[in-house]
Short mmCIF file of C-alpha atoms in Angstrom, two decimals:
data_model
loop_
_atom_site.label_atom_id
_atom_site.label_comp_id
_atom_site.label_asym_id
_atom_site.label_seq_id
_atom_site.Cartn_x
_atom_site.Cartn_y
_atom_site.Cartn_z
CA MET A 1 -14.53 -65.50 31.84
CA LYS A 2 -13.69 -64.28 35.34
CA GLY A 3 -12.14 -61.10 33.94
CA ARG A 4 -15.20 -60.47 31.80
CA PHE A 5 -17.50 -61.07 34.76
CA LEU A 6 -15.65 -58.56 36.93
CA ASN A 7 -15.46 -56.03 34.09
CA GLN A 8 -19.20 -56.28 33.56
CA VAL A 9 -19.94 -55.90 37.29
CA LYS A 10 -17.69 -52.84 37.37
CA ALA A 11 -19.12 -51.27 34.19
CA LEU A 12 -22.72 -51.80 35.29
CA PHE A 13 -22.12 -50.63 38.87
CA LEU A 14 -20.25 -47.48 37.83
CA GLN A 15 -22.89 -46.62 35.25
CA ASN A 16 -25.65 -47.00 37.85
CA LEU A 17 -23.66 -44.96 40.35
CA LYS A 18 -23.17 -42.12 37.86
CA ILE A 19 -26.89 -42.05 37.16
CA GLU A 20 -27.83 -42.10 40.85
CA LEU A 21 -25.41 -39.29 41.63
CA SER A 22 -26.71 -37.25 38.71
CA THR A 23 -30.22 -37.51 40.17
CA PRO A 24 -29.74 -37.01 43.95
CA GLU A 25 -33.48 -36.56 44.49
CA ARG A 26 -33.84 -40.30 43.99
CA PHE A 27 -32.27 -41.04 47.36
CA LEU A 28 -32.88 -37.68 49.03
CA SER A 29 -36.66 -38.07 49.06
CA PRO A 30 -36.71 -41.43 50.90
CA LEU A 31 -34.02 -40.13 53.27
CA LEU A 32 -36.03 -37.01 54.11
CA PHE A 33 -39.11 -39.18 54.52
CA SER A 34 -37.27 -41.34 57.09
CA ILE A 35 -35.91 -38.42 59.05
CA THR A 36 -39.31 -36.70 59.15
CA ILE A 37 -40.91 -39.85 60.55
CA ILE A 38 -38.27 -40.11 63.27
CA ILE A 39 -38.65 -36.48 64.28
CA MET A 40 -42.44 -36.78 64.42
CA PHE A 41 -42.18 -39.98 66.47
CA SER A 42 -39.86 -38.39 69.02
CA PHE A 43 -42.11 -35.38 69.49
CA ALA A 44 -45.24 -37.51 69.68
CA MET A 45 -43.81 -39.93 72.26
CA GLY A 46 -42.43 -37.24 74.58
CA LYS A 47 -40.49 -38.34 77.68
CA MET A 48 -40.14 -42.09 78.10
CA GLU A 49 -38.49 -44.69 80.29
CA PRO A 50 -34.88 -45.43 79.18
CA SER A 51 -35.75 -49.00 78.14
CA LEU A 52 -38.73 -47.74 76.17
CA ILE A 53 -36.51 -45.18 74.42
CA VAL A 54 -34.22 -48.00 73.26
CA LYS A 55 -37.19 -50.05 72.04
CA THR A 56 -38.61 -47.04 70.21
CA PHE A 57 -35.19 -46.39 68.68
CA ILE A 58 -35.09 -49.94 67.32
CA ALA A 59 -38.66 -49.86 66.05
CA GLN A 60 -38.47 -46.49 64.36
CA THR A 61 -35.07 -47.24 62.80
CA TYR A 62 -36.22 -50.42 61.06
CA LEU A 63 -39.70 -49.15 60.30
CA THR A 64 -38.52 -46.03 58.55
CA ALA A 65 -35.67 -47.83 56.85
CA PHE A 66 -38.09 -50.49 55.64
CA PHE A 67 -40.41 -48.01 53.94
CA ALA A 68 -37.59 -45.83 52.66
CA LEU A 69 -35.76 -48.83 51.22
CA GLN A 70 -38.95 -50.01 49.57
CA VAL A 71 -39.21 -46.71 47.73
CA SER A 72 -35.55 -47.00 46.77
CA PHE A 73 -35.91 -50.60 45.55
CA ALA A 74 -38.98 -49.83 43.51
CA ARG A 75 -36.90 -47.29 41.59
CA ALA A 76 -33.83 -49.51 41.19
CA PHE A 77 -34.47 -50.08 37.49
CA ASP A 78 -35.93 -46.67 36.68
CA PRO A 79 -32.97 -45.46 34.56
CA ASP A 80 -32.96 -48.74 32.63
CA THR A 81 -36.62 -48.57 31.68
CA HIS A 82 -36.19 -45.44 29.59
CA ASP A 83 -35.36 -45.57 25.89
CA GLY A 84 -35.18 -49.37 25.77
CA VAL A 85 -31.96 -49.68 27.80
CA PHE A 86 -33.21 -52.73 29.71
CA GLN A 87 -34.26 -54.52 26.51
CA GLN A 88 -30.92 -53.68 24.88
CA MET A 89 -29.08 -55.11 27.89
CA ARG A 90 -31.02 -58.35 27.41
CA THR A 91 -29.66 -58.64 23.87
CA TYR A 92 -26.06 -58.16 25.07
CA PRO A 93 -23.75 -60.94 26.26
CA VAL A 94 -24.19 -59.81 29.86
CA ILE A 95 -23.62 -62.51 32.46
CA SER A 96 -26.84 -62.52 34.49
CA SER A 97 -25.06 -62.93 37.84
CA ALA A 98 -22.83 -59.94 36.98
CA TRP A 99 -25.91 -57.91 36.17
CA PHE A 100 -27.59 -58.98 39.42
CA LEU A 101 -24.50 -58.32 41.56
CA SER A 102 -24.01 -54.84 40.12
CA LYS A 103 -27.63 -53.95 40.85
CA TYR A 104 -27.34 -55.56 44.27
CA ALA A 105 -24.19 -53.58 45.13
CA MET A 106 -25.93 -50.42 43.95
CA VAL A 107 -29.01 -51.05 46.08
CA VAL A 108 -26.84 -51.88 49.13
CA PHE A 109 -24.96 -48.62 48.59
CA MET A 110 -28.16 -46.60 48.22
CA GLY A 111 -29.71 -48.39 51.18
CA SER A 112 -26.70 -47.47 53.31
CA LEU A 113 -26.98 -43.86 52.18
CA ILE A 114 -30.53 -43.86 53.55
CA LEU A 115 -30.06 -46.01 56.63
CA ILE A 116 -26.90 -44.49 58.11
CA PRO A 117 -28.21 -40.89 58.33
CA THR A 118 -31.58 -42.24 59.50
CA MET A 119 -29.87 -44.04 62.38
CA LEU A 120 -27.78 -41.02 63.28
CA VAL A 121 -30.87 -38.83 63.50
CA SER A 122 -32.65 -41.56 65.41
CA LEU A 123 -29.75 -41.76 67.90
CA PHE A 124 -29.82 -38.00 68.31
CA PHE A 125 -33.44 -38.23 69.45
CA SER A 126 -32.78 -41.29 71.65
CA PRO A 127 -30.40 -40.09 74.41
CA ALA A 128 -30.82 -43.27 76.47
CA VAL A 129 -29.10 -45.41 73.83
CA ASP A 130 -25.52 -46.01 74.91
CA LEU A 131 -23.34 -44.61 72.13
CA SER A 132 -20.55 -47.07 72.90
CA ILE A 133 -22.78 -50.03 71.92
CA PRO A 134 -23.79 -49.05 68.39
CA LEU A 135 -20.39 -50.05 66.97
CA ASN A 136 -21.34 -53.61 67.81
CA PHE A 137 -24.91 -52.97 66.85
CA LEU A 138 -24.07 -51.64 63.35
CA LEU A 139 -23.64 -55.20 62.10
CA ILE A 140 -27.40 -55.77 62.34
CA PRO A 141 -28.62 -52.95 60.08
CA LEU A 142 -25.85 -53.93 57.68
CA LEU A 143 -27.19 -57.50 57.60
CA VAL A 144 -30.71 -56.10 57.14
CA ILE A 145 -29.63 -54.14 54.07
CA LEU A 146 -27.71 -57.14 52.72
CA GLY A 147 -30.80 -59.32 53.19
CA LEU A 148 -33.47 -56.96 51.92
CA SER A 149 -31.56 -55.75 48.87
CA PRO A 150 -31.66 -58.98 46.84
CA ILE A 151 -35.43 -59.13 47.37
CA GLY A 152 -35.61 -55.52 46.24
CA VAL A 153 -33.63 -56.22 43.06
CA LEU A 154 -35.62 -59.35 42.23
CA LEU A 155 -38.99 -57.76 42.83
CA SER A 156 -38.05 -54.64 40.88
CA THR A 157 -37.14 -56.85 37.93
CA MET A 158 -40.37 -58.79 38.28
CA THR A 159 -42.36 -55.56 38.52
CA MET A 160 -40.80 -54.36 35.31
CA ARG A 161 -41.50 -57.58 33.44
CA SER A 162 -44.92 -58.28 34.95
CA GLY A 163 -48.23 -57.14 33.57
CA ALA A 164 -49.34 -56.66 37.16
CA LYS A 165 -46.83 -53.80 37.44
CA GLN A 166 -46.47 -52.14 40.85
CA ILE A 167 -49.05 -54.30 42.67
CA ILE A 168 -46.68 -57.26 42.73
CA PHE A 169 -44.08 -55.40 44.77
CA PRO A 170 -45.91 -54.90 48.12
CA ILE A 171 -47.67 -58.27 47.87
CA LEU A 172 -44.36 -60.15 47.77
CA TYR A 173 -42.08 -57.66 49.51
CA PHE A 174 -43.92 -57.49 52.84
CA PRO A 175 -44.07 -61.22 53.65
CA MET A 176 -40.53 -61.88 52.39
CA THR A 177 -39.01 -59.14 54.53
CA ALA A 178 -40.79 -60.20 57.73
CA PRO A 179 -38.23 -62.84 58.88
CA VAL A 180 -35.30 -60.48 58.26
CA LEU A 181 -36.93 -57.64 60.18
CA ILE A 182 -38.12 -59.78 63.10
CA ALA A 183 -34.64 -61.29 63.49
CA ALA A 184 -33.12 -57.80 63.27
CA VAL A 185 -35.43 -56.37 65.94
CA GLU A 186 -34.80 -59.29 68.30
CA SER A 187 -31.02 -59.12 67.77
CA SER A 188 -31.00 -55.36 68.30
CA GLN A 189 -32.96 -55.68 71.55
CA ALA A 190 -30.58 -58.36 72.77
CA ILE A 191 -27.54 -56.19 72.09
CA LEU A 192 -28.92 -52.87 73.30
CA LEU A 193 -30.99 -54.04 76.31
CA GLN A 194 -29.52 -57.36 77.42
CA GLN A 195 -25.89 -56.55 76.50
CA SER A 196 -25.59 -59.79 74.54
CA THR A 197 -22.51 -60.25 72.38
CA VAL A 198 -22.53 -60.91 68.63
CA SER A 199 -21.05 -64.40 69.12
CA GLU A 200 -23.82 -65.30 71.57
CA LEU A 201 -26.48 -64.11 69.13
CA MET A 202 -25.06 -66.06 66.21
CA ASN A 203 -26.74 -69.14 67.69
CA SER A 204 -30.11 -67.44 67.73
CA TRP A 205 -31.63 -64.39 66.04
CA LEU A 206 -28.45 -63.08 64.41
CA GLY A 207 -27.79 -66.55 63.00
CA LEU A 208 -31.31 -66.60 61.56
CA LEU A 209 -30.76 -63.16 60.06
CA SER A 210 -27.49 -64.30 58.44
CA ILE A 211 -29.14 -67.43 57.04
CA PHE A 212 -31.93 -65.40 55.46
CA ASP A 213 -29.29 -63.11 53.94
CA ILE A 214 -27.57 -66.09 52.36
CA ILE A 215 -30.89 -67.54 51.15
CA TYR A 216 -32.01 -64.30 49.55
CA ILE A 217 -28.65 -63.58 47.91
CA THR A 218 -28.55 -67.13 46.52
CA LEU A 219 -32.15 -66.81 45.31
CA GLY A 220 -31.26 -63.57 43.60
CA LEU A 221 -28.27 -65.08 41.82
CA MET A 222 -30.33 -68.08 40.72
CA LEU A 223 -33.54 -66.35 39.65
CA PHE A 224 -32.32 -63.13 38.09
CA GLY A 225 -31.19 -64.89 34.91
CA GLU A 226 -34.65 -66.40 34.52
CA LEU A 227 -36.26 -63.00 34.87
CA VAL A 228 -34.21 -61.35 32.13
CA LYS A 229 -34.14 -64.15 29.57
CA ALA A 230 -36.33 -64.26 26.43
CA GLU A 231 -40.10 -64.20 26.99
CA MET B 1 -23.81 -67.00 8.43
CA LEU B 2 -27.15 -66.57 10.19
CA LYS B 3 -29.45 -69.50 9.63
CA ILE B 4 -33.14 -69.44 10.50
CA GLU B 5 -35.02 -72.69 10.21
CA ASN B 6 -38.77 -73.33 10.46
CA LEU B 7 -39.44 -70.43 12.76
CA CYS B 8 -42.95 -70.22 14.16
CA PHE B 9 -44.34 -67.67 16.57
CA SER B 10 -47.83 -66.93 17.86
CA TYR B 11 -49.18 -64.19 20.08
CA GLN B 12 -51.72 -65.97 22.27
CA PHE B 13 -53.62 -68.02 19.66
CA ARG B 14 -52.83 -65.75 16.71
CA PRO B 15 -50.11 -67.22 14.52
CA LEU B 16 -47.81 -64.46 13.31
CA ILE B 17 -44.81 -66.25 11.85
CA ARG B 18 -45.21 -69.67 10.24
CA ASN B 19 -42.35 -71.90 9.17
CA LEU B 20 -39.99 -69.07 8.26
CA SER B 21 -36.60 -70.20 6.96
CA PHE B 22 -33.81 -68.20 5.39
CA GLU B 23 -30.06 -67.58 5.57
CA ILE B 24 -27.96 -64.47 5.59
CA ASN B 25 -24.39 -64.95 4.44
CA LYS B 26 -21.25 -62.96 4.99
CA GLY B 27 -21.33 -59.60 3.23
CA GLU B 28 -25.08 -59.86 2.66
CA LEU B 29 -27.76 -57.32 3.46
CA CYS B 30 -31.24 -58.65 4.05
CA HIS B 31 -34.19 -56.26 3.82
CA VAL B 32 -37.43 -57.40 5.45
CA ILE B 33 -40.46 -55.73 3.91
CA GLY B 34 -44.14 -56.01 4.76
CA PRO B 35 -47.26 -54.17 5.92
CA ASN B 36 -47.81 -53.02 9.50
CA GLY B 37 -48.62 -55.84 11.89
CA CYS B 38 -47.23 -58.64 9.73
CA GLY B 39 -44.56 -59.58 12.30
CA LYS B 40 -41.39 -57.81 11.15
CA THR B 41 -40.51 -56.39 14.56
CA THR B 42 -41.50 -59.68 16.18
CA LEU B 43 -39.08 -61.49 13.86
CA ILE B 44 -36.26 -59.11 14.71
CA SER B 45 -37.06 -59.42 18.45
CA ILE B 46 -36.84 -63.20 18.20
CA ILE B 47 -33.46 -63.03 16.44
CA ALA B 48 -32.24 -60.52 19.06
CA GLY B 49 -33.17 -62.96 21.83
CA LEU B 50 -35.97 -60.89 23.36
CA LEU B 51 -38.70 -63.36 22.43
CA SER B 52 -38.61 -67.14 22.29
CA PRO B 53 -40.02 -68.75 19.14
CA ASN B 54 -42.65 -71.46 19.55
CA THR B 55 -40.65 -73.72 17.28
CA GLY B 56 -37.66 -73.45 14.99
CA SER B 57 -34.06 -72.45 15.45
CA ILE B 58 -31.68 -69.58 14.89
CA SER B 59 -27.95 -70.22 14.66
CA TRP B 60 -24.82 -68.37 13.74
CA GLN B 61 -22.30 -70.41 11.85
CA THR B 62 -18.78 -69.03 11.78
CA LYS B 63 -17.11 -71.72 9.67
CA SER B 64 -18.39 -74.72 7.77
CA ASP B 65 -18.23 -76.84 10.92
CA GLY B 66 -18.45 -74.34 13.76
CA ILE B 67 -21.59 -72.91 15.31
CA THR B 68 -21.35 -70.29 18.02
CA LYS B 69 -23.52 -70.85 21.02
CA GLY B 70 -24.38 -67.30 22.04
CA LEU B 71 -26.07 -65.13 19.45
CA ALA B 72 -25.65 -62.18 21.80
CA GLU B 73 -21.91 -62.31 21.12
CA VAL B 74 -22.34 -61.72 17.40
CA ILE B 75 -25.50 -59.62 17.12
CA GLU B 76 -25.85 -55.90 17.68
CA TYR B 77 -29.48 -54.83 17.82
CA LEU B 78 -31.00 -51.47 17.04
CA PRO B 79 -34.67 -51.31 18.04
CA SER B 80 -37.23 -49.24 16.18
CA GLU B 81 -38.68 -47.05 18.86
CA ALA B 82 -35.72 -46.70 21.19
CA ASN B 83 -32.07 -45.82 21.03
CA SER B 84 -30.95 -47.46 24.30
CA LEU B 85 -29.36 -44.31 25.66
CA TYR B 86 -29.05 -43.40 29.32
CA ALA B 87 -30.80 -40.03 29.25
CA LYS B 88 -28.70 -38.41 32.00
CA MET B 89 -25.37 -39.51 30.51
CA ASP B 90 -23.44 -37.85 27.70
CA ALA B 91 -22.71 -39.37 24.30
CA THR B 92 -19.17 -40.53 25.14
CA THR B 93 -20.23 -42.21 28.40
CA ASN B 94 -23.09 -44.00 26.65
CA LEU B 95 -20.86 -45.37 23.89
CA ARG B 96 -18.12 -46.40 26.33
CA PHE B 97 -20.63 -48.22 28.55
CA TRP B 98 -22.04 -50.40 25.75
CA ALA B 99 -18.55 -51.20 24.48
CA GLN B 100 -17.43 -52.21 27.99
CA LEU B 101 -20.41 -54.55 28.31
CA ARG B 102 -19.13 -56.36 25.22
CA GLY B 103 -15.76 -56.68 26.94
CA MET B 104 -14.13 -54.20 24.56
CA THR B 105 -11.52 -51.67 25.59
CA ILE B 106 -12.34 -48.54 23.71
CA THR B 107 -10.25 -45.38 23.74
CA THR B 108 -11.62 -41.85 23.81
CA PRO B 109 -10.04 -41.01 20.39
CA GLU B 110 -11.83 -44.05 18.92
CA ILE B 111 -15.13 -42.80 20.30
CA PHE B 112 -14.49 -39.28 19.04
CA ALA B 113 -13.60 -40.63 15.59
CA GLU B 114 -16.92 -42.48 15.40
CA LEU B 115 -18.83 -39.45 16.68
CA GLU B 116 -17.10 -37.36 14.01
CA LYS B 117 -18.63 -39.57 11.30
CA TRP B 118 -22.06 -38.88 12.73
CA ASP B 119 -21.49 -35.16 13.14
CA LEU B 120 -21.67 -35.42 16.93
CA ASN B 121 -18.05 -34.65 17.77
CA HIS B 122 -18.51 -31.07 18.85
CA PRO B 123 -16.92 -30.57 22.32
CA LEU B 124 -20.18 -29.15 23.64
CA VAL B 125 -22.15 -32.16 22.42
CA ARG B 126 -19.96 -35.20 22.95
CA GLU B 127 -19.19 -34.69 26.66
CA ASN B 128 -20.98 -33.23 29.70
CA PHE B 129 -24.17 -32.85 27.70
CA ALA B 130 -26.95 -35.26 28.63
CA THR B 131 -28.38 -37.17 25.68
CA GLU B 132 -31.91 -36.34 26.89
CA LYS B 133 -31.26 -32.90 25.36
CA PHE B 134 -30.46 -34.42 21.94
CA SER B 135 -32.91 -34.11 19.05
CA THR B 136 -34.58 -37.26 17.66
CA GLY B 137 -32.10 -37.43 14.77
CA MET B 138 -29.08 -36.92 17.04
CA LYS B 139 -30.21 -39.76 19.31
CA ARG B 140 -30.62 -42.04 16.29
CA ARG B 141 -27.16 -41.12 15.00
CA LEU B 142 -25.65 -41.86 18.40
CA ALA B 143 -27.42 -45.22 18.47
CA LEU B 144 -26.01 -46.01 15.02
CA ALA B 145 -22.55 -45.00 16.25
CA ARG B 146 -23.01 -47.60 19.01
CA VAL B 147 -23.82 -50.23 16.40
CA ALA B 148 -20.72 -49.33 14.39
CA LEU B 149 -18.48 -49.43 17.46
CA SER B 150 -19.78 -52.84 18.54
CA LYS B 151 -17.62 -54.51 15.85
CA THR B 152 -20.05 -57.44 15.83
CA PRO B 153 -20.37 -59.42 12.58
CA PHE B 154 -24.16 -59.24 12.45
CA TRP B 155 -26.30 -56.15 12.72
CA LEU B 156 -30.01 -56.28 13.36
CA MET B 157 -31.77 -52.98 12.67
CA ASP B 158 -35.41 -52.06 12.98
CA GLU B 159 -36.24 -48.86 11.10
CA PRO B 160 -32.67 -47.51 11.39
CA LEU B 161 -33.40 -44.44 9.27
CA TYR B 162 -36.05 -43.06 11.62
CA GLY B 163 -35.33 -39.38 12.26
CA LEU B 164 -32.22 -39.21 10.09
CA ASP B 165 -31.63 -36.29 7.74
CA THR B 166 -30.09 -36.63 4.26
CA LYS B 167 -26.54 -36.46 5.59
CA GLY B 168 -27.36 -39.01 8.26
CA ILE B 169 -28.77 -41.39 5.66
CA GLU B 170 -25.58 -41.03 3.59
CA THR B 171 -23.43 -41.77 6.65
CA PHE B 172 -25.63 -44.79 7.36
CA GLN B 173 -25.14 -46.07 3.81
CA HIS B 174 -21.34 -45.66 4.09
CA MET B 175 -21.30 -47.42 7.45
CA LEU B 176 -23.36 -50.32 6.17
CA LYS B 177 -21.33 -50.65 2.95
CA LYS B 178 -18.07 -50.76 4.92
CA HIS B 179 -19.53 -53.38 7.29
CA LEU B 180 -20.65 -55.60 4.41
CA ASN B 181 -17.34 -55.18 2.57
CA GLU B 182 -15.52 -56.32 5.70
CA GLY B 183 -17.53 -59.54 5.73
CA GLY B 184 -20.28 -58.51 8.09
CA ALA B 185 -23.97 -59.20 7.53
CA CYS B 186 -27.09 -57.23 8.32
CA LEU B 187 -30.83 -57.63 8.57
CA VAL B 188 -32.86 -54.44 8.24
CA VAL B 189 -36.55 -53.90 8.75
CA SER B 190 -37.53 -50.67 7.04
CA HIS B 191 -40.33 -49.12 5.06
CA ASP B 192 -37.74 -46.90 3.33
CA VAL B 193 -36.72 -48.89 0.29
CA ALA B 194 -34.78 -46.28 -1.69
CA PRO B 195 -31.88 -45.65 0.74
CA LEU B 196 -31.12 -49.38 0.91
CA ALA B 197 -31.47 -50.07 -2.82
CA PRO B 198 -27.85 -49.09 -3.75
CA LEU B 199 -26.61 -51.82 -1.41
CA LYS B 200 -28.54 -54.45 -3.40
CA PRO B 201 -30.26 -56.17 -0.47
CA LYS B 202 -31.79 -59.61 -0.48
CA LYS B 203 -35.49 -58.95 0.11
CA ILE B 204 -37.78 -60.94 2.34
CA TYR B 205 -41.45 -60.15 1.94
CA MET B 206 -43.76 -60.77 4.87
CA THR B 207 -47.54 -60.60 4.64
CA LYS B 208 -50.29 -60.70 7.22
CA GLU B 209 -51.38 -64.05 5.87
CA GLN B 210 -47.77 -65.06 6.49
CA GLU B 211 -46.59 -66.80 3.43
CA THR B 212 -43.05 -65.48 3.58
CA LYS B 213 -41.45 -65.11 0.13
#
């Protein structure tokens, strides 16, 4: 059973990866969107106080990543919707948690492909941000991706199965992402402006962020099977 | 043996299938016939596990006393209007993927041998050639190759002959005959009666008034 589970995760993940890499425009367009926003922001804001630069860096990083990831999530099941692949998968003995985890891993990977270059460009336009800190700071965007991705996978599945189609995505996605993003912004400010350590923050905002990650991943594992079972 | 007992299904308030019961034994081909809109595809979707019946049961009995729990383990489904192919992937990758999902280890020569039967084994077709560039008939043949490679005991096919040329129909007949001779079973929904006639199918007639015969 365990061997079959891992084989299915691997087969599904590699298949998704091959498809994503054969259609690079699927992640290039949200990435270019993010970078364009950051460049426009930096020109529009002009010269700023160092503390304001850091705050702008945090805001623009999560804001652009949020919208870019939303585009990416909404397309998570695109290759499966063609030619009845998704329906066929539902008739196969696929373990639902294996299916969810493979999609989740794929979305985390694609999210990282968007977020990492976005942050690098953002840093380039934010000279006041101490480059020695971001190593510590990288944990937060990672937790953001880990927390937002299960919501993305779940909502993409719901969008595909729902008669309401795309309208369901923003209605549920925006409120569900709010706690993750607020905790991420507060943690980032604490690390970059108040020089707080990760262990200190685990009792406050970073702890909250981690808890929401666990909740959303658990929700994904529990609900995905319900979303793909017989109507 | 596939056993269907007292199956009922309604779309909204419109009853489509009422108290349908039948069995398909080892080595048996079952041909479901009926006019458009009488519920043939709905029936096949229920057996495939895509729709839940309102009442009734579907079970797969392996021995006189044993009933398998998961129909997905024993059924390979071929839908009518789709071939379940990843458009950007080539034929070999598509076949390998579906086999892996069933937990099967399939070798490249095995895949090539199956593609050969379906006239898809040309080096410029089988690899590095996205299936989105295939013709309708080629896609159908590849989907049928997937069914054959699944090695499941029960095949569920909705209009399997769609888009097939004469040679493709002959290959389909050989494939189905071999499957039945090996103890497999099959349920086919098709308006094409003649190509299935040599296999002497058990016929199930469905009508819009739904008195299944």
